Coordinates of C-alpha atoms and ligand atoms in Angstrom, one line a residue:
M1 CA -48.7 79.5 59.3
P2 CA -50.7 80.6 62.3
A3 CA -52.2 84.1 62.2
K4 CA -50.5 86.5 64.7
L5 CA -52.2 89.7 66.0
A6 CA -50.2 92.8 66.8
P7 CA -52.5 95.5 68.2
S8 CA -51.1 99.0 67.6
I9 CA -50.8 101.2 70.7
L10 CA -50.9 104.2 68.4
S11 CA -54.7 104.0 68.8
A12 CA -54.5 103.3 72.6
D13 CA -54.7 105.8 75.5
F14 CA -51.1 107.0 75.8
A15 CA -51.8 108.1 79.4
R16 CA -52.5 104.5 80.3
L17 CA -50.3 102.3 78.1
A18 CA -49.8 99.5 80.6
D19 CA -53.5 99.1 81.2
E20 CA -54.1 99.2 77.4
A21 CA -51.5 96.5 76.8
A22 CA -53.2 94.4 79.6
R23 CA -56.6 94.7 77.9
V24 CA -55.3 92.9 74.8
S25 CA -52.7 90.6 76.4
G26 CA -55.0 87.5 76.2
V27 CA -55.4 87.8 72.4
A28 CA -52.3 89.6 71.1
D29 CA -49.2 87.7 70.0
L30 CA -47.2 90.9 69.8
L31 CA -47.7 94.6 70.8
H32 CA -47.1 96.9 67.8
V33 CA -45.3 100.1 68.8
D34 CA -45.1 102.9 66.2
V35 CA -42.0 105.1 66.6
M36 CA -42.3 108.4 64.5
D37 CA -39.8 111.2 64.5
N38 CA -41.7 114.0 62.7
H39 CA -39.2 113.8 59.8
F40 CA -39.7 110.4 58.0
V41 CA -43.4 110.9 58.7
P42 CA -45.3 114.1 59.7
N43 CA -46.1 112.8 63.2
L44 CA -44.3 112.3 66.5
T45 CA -44.8 109.5 69.0
L46 CA -42.3 108.0 71.4
G47 CA -38.8 106.8 71.8
P48 CA -36.6 104.4 73.8
V49 CA -37.6 105.7 77.2
V50 CA -41.3 104.8 76.7
V51 CA -40.4 101.5 75.0
E52 CA -38.3 100.5 78.1
A53 CA -41.2 101.4 80.4
L54 CA -43.7 99.4 78.2
H55 CA -41.3 96.4 78.2
R56 CA -41.3 96.5 82.0
S57 CA -45.1 96.7 82.2
T58 CA -46.1 93.9 79.8
A59 CA -45.0 90.4 79.0
L60 CA -46.1 90.8 75.3
P61 CA -43.2 90.8 72.8
L62 CA -42.8 94.4 71.5
D63 CA -43.0 94.7 67.7
L64 CA -41.3 98.1 67.0
H65 CA -42.2 99.9 63.7
L66 CA -39.6 102.6 63.2
M67 CA -40.8 105.4 61.0
I68 CA -37.7 107.5 61.5
E69 CA -34.8 108.9 59.5
D70 CA -31.4 107.2 60.0
P71 CA -32.7 103.9 61.4
D72 CA -29.1 102.6 60.9
R73 CA -28.1 104.6 63.9
W74 CA -31.1 104.1 66.1
A75 CA -32.5 100.6 65.4
P76 CA -30.2 98.4 67.5
G77 CA -30.8 100.6 70.6
Y78 CA -34.5 99.5 70.6
V79 CA -33.4 95.9 71.2
E80 CA -31.4 97.1 74.2
V81 CA -34.5 98.6 75.7
G82 CA -36.6 95.5 75.2
A83 CA -37.9 95.2 71.7
S84 CA -38.2 91.7 70.3
L85 CA -38.7 92.8 66.7
V86 CA -37.3 96.0 65.2
T87 CA -38.7 96.9 61.8
F88 CA -37.3 99.9 59.9
H89 CA -38.2 101.5 56.6
V90 CA -35.9 100.6 53.7
E91 CA -36.5 104.0 52.2
A92 CA -34.8 105.6 55.2
A93 CA -31.9 103.2 55.6
N94 CA -28.4 103.8 54.3
D95 CA -27.3 100.2 54.7
P96 CA -30.3 97.9 55.4
V97 CA -28.2 94.8 55.5
Q98 CA -25.8 96.2 58.0
T99 CA -28.7 97.5 60.1
A100 CA -30.5 94.2 60.0
R101 CA -27.3 92.5 61.2
A102 CA -26.9 95.0 64.0
I103 CA -30.4 94.3 65.2
R104 CA -29.8 90.6 65.1
A105 CA -26.4 90.9 66.8
A106 CA -28.1 92.8 69.6
G107 CA -30.5 89.8 70.1
G108 CA -33.5 91.1 68.2
R109 CA -35.4 90.1 65.1
A110 CA -35.1 92.4 62.1
G111 CA -38.0 93.6 59.9
L112 CA -38.0 95.4 56.5
A113 CA -40.8 97.8 56.0
L114 CA -42.0 99.1 52.6
K115 CA -44.2 102.2 52.1
P116 CA -47.1 101.7 49.6
G117 CA -45.1 103.3 46.8
T118 CA -41.9 101.2 47.4
P119 CA -41.6 98.0 45.3
L120 CA -40.4 94.8 46.8
A121 CA -38.3 93.6 43.9
P122 CA -35.1 95.5 44.6
Y123 CA -34.9 94.0 48.0
T124 CA -35.7 90.3 47.4
E125 CA -32.0 89.5 47.3
I126 CA -31.5 90.8 50.9
L127 CA -34.6 89.1 52.4
N128 CA -32.4 86.4 53.9
E129 CA -31.1 89.1 56.3
F130 CA -34.6 89.6 57.8
D131 CA -37.1 87.8 60.0
M132 CA -40.1 89.8 58.8
V133 CA -41.3 91.9 55.9
L134 CA -43.9 94.6 56.6
V135 CA -46.0 95.7 53.6
M136 CA -47.7 99.0 54.6
T137 CA -51.3 99.0 53.6
V138 CA -51.6 102.8 54.3
E139 CA -49.2 105.7 54.0
P140 CA -47.3 105.5 57.3
G141 CA -47.9 108.3 59.9
F142 CA -51.4 108.0 61.2
G143 CA -53.9 105.5 62.5
G144 CA -57.5 105.2 61.2
Q145 CA -56.8 105.5 57.5
A146 CA -58.5 103.4 54.8
F147 CA -56.9 100.2 53.7
I148 CA -55.2 100.4 50.2
A149 CA -56.4 97.3 48.4
E150 CA -53.8 97.9 45.7
M151 CA -51.3 96.6 48.1
L152 CA -52.7 93.0 48.0
P153 CA -50.6 92.0 45.0
K154 CA -47.5 93.2 46.8
V155 CA -48.4 91.0 49.8
A156 CA -48.8 88.1 47.4
E157 CA -45.5 88.9 45.7
A158 CA -43.7 89.0 49.0
R159 CA -45.2 85.7 50.0
R160 CA -44.1 84.2 46.7
A161 CA -40.5 85.6 47.1
I162 CA -40.3 84.2 50.7
A163 CA -41.5 80.8 49.5
A164 CA -39.2 80.8 46.5
L165 CA -36.2 81.5 48.8
D166 CA -37.4 78.9 51.2
L167 CA -37.1 81.4 54.1
D168 CA -38.9 81.4 57.4
I169 CA -40.0 85.0 57.3
W170 CA -43.1 86.6 58.8
L171 CA -45.2 88.8 56.5
E172 CA -46.9 91.7 58.3
V173 CA -49.5 94.1 57.1
D174 CA -50.2 97.4 58.8
G175 CA -52.9 100.0 58.1
G176 CA -56.7 99.8 57.9
I177 CA -56.7 96.2 59.1
N178 CA -60.0 94.9 60.4
A179 CA -61.6 91.4 60.2
D180 CA -62.5 91.9 56.5
T181 CA -59.1 93.3 55.3
A182 CA -57.2 90.9 57.5
A183 CA -58.9 88.0 55.7
R184 CA -58.0 89.5 52.3
C185 CA -54.4 90.0 53.4
A186 CA -54.2 86.4 54.8
E187 CA -55.5 85.1 51.4
A188 CA -52.6 87.0 49.8
G189 CA -50.1 85.4 52.2
A190 CA -49.8 87.7 55.3
D191 CA -49.5 86.1 58.7
V192 CA -49.0 89.1 61.1
F193 CA -51.8 91.5 61.4
V194 CA -51.4 95.0 62.9
A195 CA -54.6 96.7 64.0
G196 CA -54.9 100.0 65.8
N197 CA -58.3 101.6 65.6
A198 CA -60.1 98.3 64.9
V199 CA -58.9 97.0 68.3
F200 CA -58.4 100.0 70.6
H201 CA -61.4 102.0 69.5
A202 CA -63.7 99.0 69.9
D203 CA -65.9 98.7 73.0
D204 CA -64.2 95.4 73.8
P205 CA -60.6 95.5 72.4
A206 CA -60.0 91.8 73.3
A207 CA -63.1 90.6 71.5
A208 CA -62.4 92.8 68.5
G209 CA -58.8 91.5 68.3
A210 CA -60.0 87.9 68.6
A211 CA -62.4 88.5 65.7
I212 CA -59.7 89.8 63.5
K213 CA -57.4 87.0 64.4
A214 CA -60.1 84.4 63.8
A215 CA -61.0 85.9 60.4
A216 CA -57.3 85.8 59.4
A217 CA -56.8 82.3 60.7
R218 CA -59.9 81.1 58.7
A219 CA -58.5 82.7 55.5
L220 CA -55.0 81.3 56.1
A221 CA -56.4 77.8 56.7
A222 CA -58.2 78.0 53.3
V223 CA -55.1 79.0 51.4
Ligands
DX5_1 C1 -49.5 103.9 60.8 C2 -49.0 102.9 61.8 C3 -50.0 101.9 62.1 C4 -51.3 102.4 62.8 C5 -52.4 101.5 62.2 O1 -48.4 104.6 60.3 O2 -47.9 102.2 61.3 O3 -49.4 100.9 63.0 O4 -51.3 102.3 64.2 O5 -53.6 102.0 62.6 P1 -54.9 101.5 62.0 O6 -55.0 100.0 62.3 O7 -56.0 102.3 62.7 O8 -54.9 101.8 60.5
ZN2 ZN1 -47.1 100.5 62.4

């Protein structure tokens, strides 16, 4: 299970997104793109037009994190504009299975996101419809928040569920991730690490990203 790094452009300079993506292109495996609609979360970011422009300006696969109402309606459209992975919040979805199938039918990979207060257990039986599970380690909406350590058991539970079902599913963590918290999440079974502030607010984003990835990889190798 190699560690994958997904720098979050939420913490980047939105006036220079292509340059910011280029700064991390040597170390990032994915570029994490947070879509917020000011309804599901109290913040507003970007939509398909910006995703399409980003896709044209970077070779990195785009890891879309939809924090929006009615993802059933909007999720597949993000594949059309260039997303490789489209993750939506199960709390907002009317029919998560149908939405996952629509993302896959459009040629994308589907992800299931859980807010900190949302348990995994009710969704284990639909995990086979997904390519990734995202365990939020902060309340979604803003970068720069403190990691919620109480989420580590949920990460471990998700890894156990994925293993028990013998599925090839990535397990992503997002929120307050730095070298230290990435290692703790890796020990719990995470293999995709989103980092916003810890990468883009560093003097050298590529070096900061490399340090996070190395810490996670060391922890994963020791599991
Ligand atoms: C928060 C977003 C995160 C955010 C993480 O709702 O989903 O992707 O960019 O930022 P950091 O790493 O600064 O906590
Ligand atoms: Zn995110």
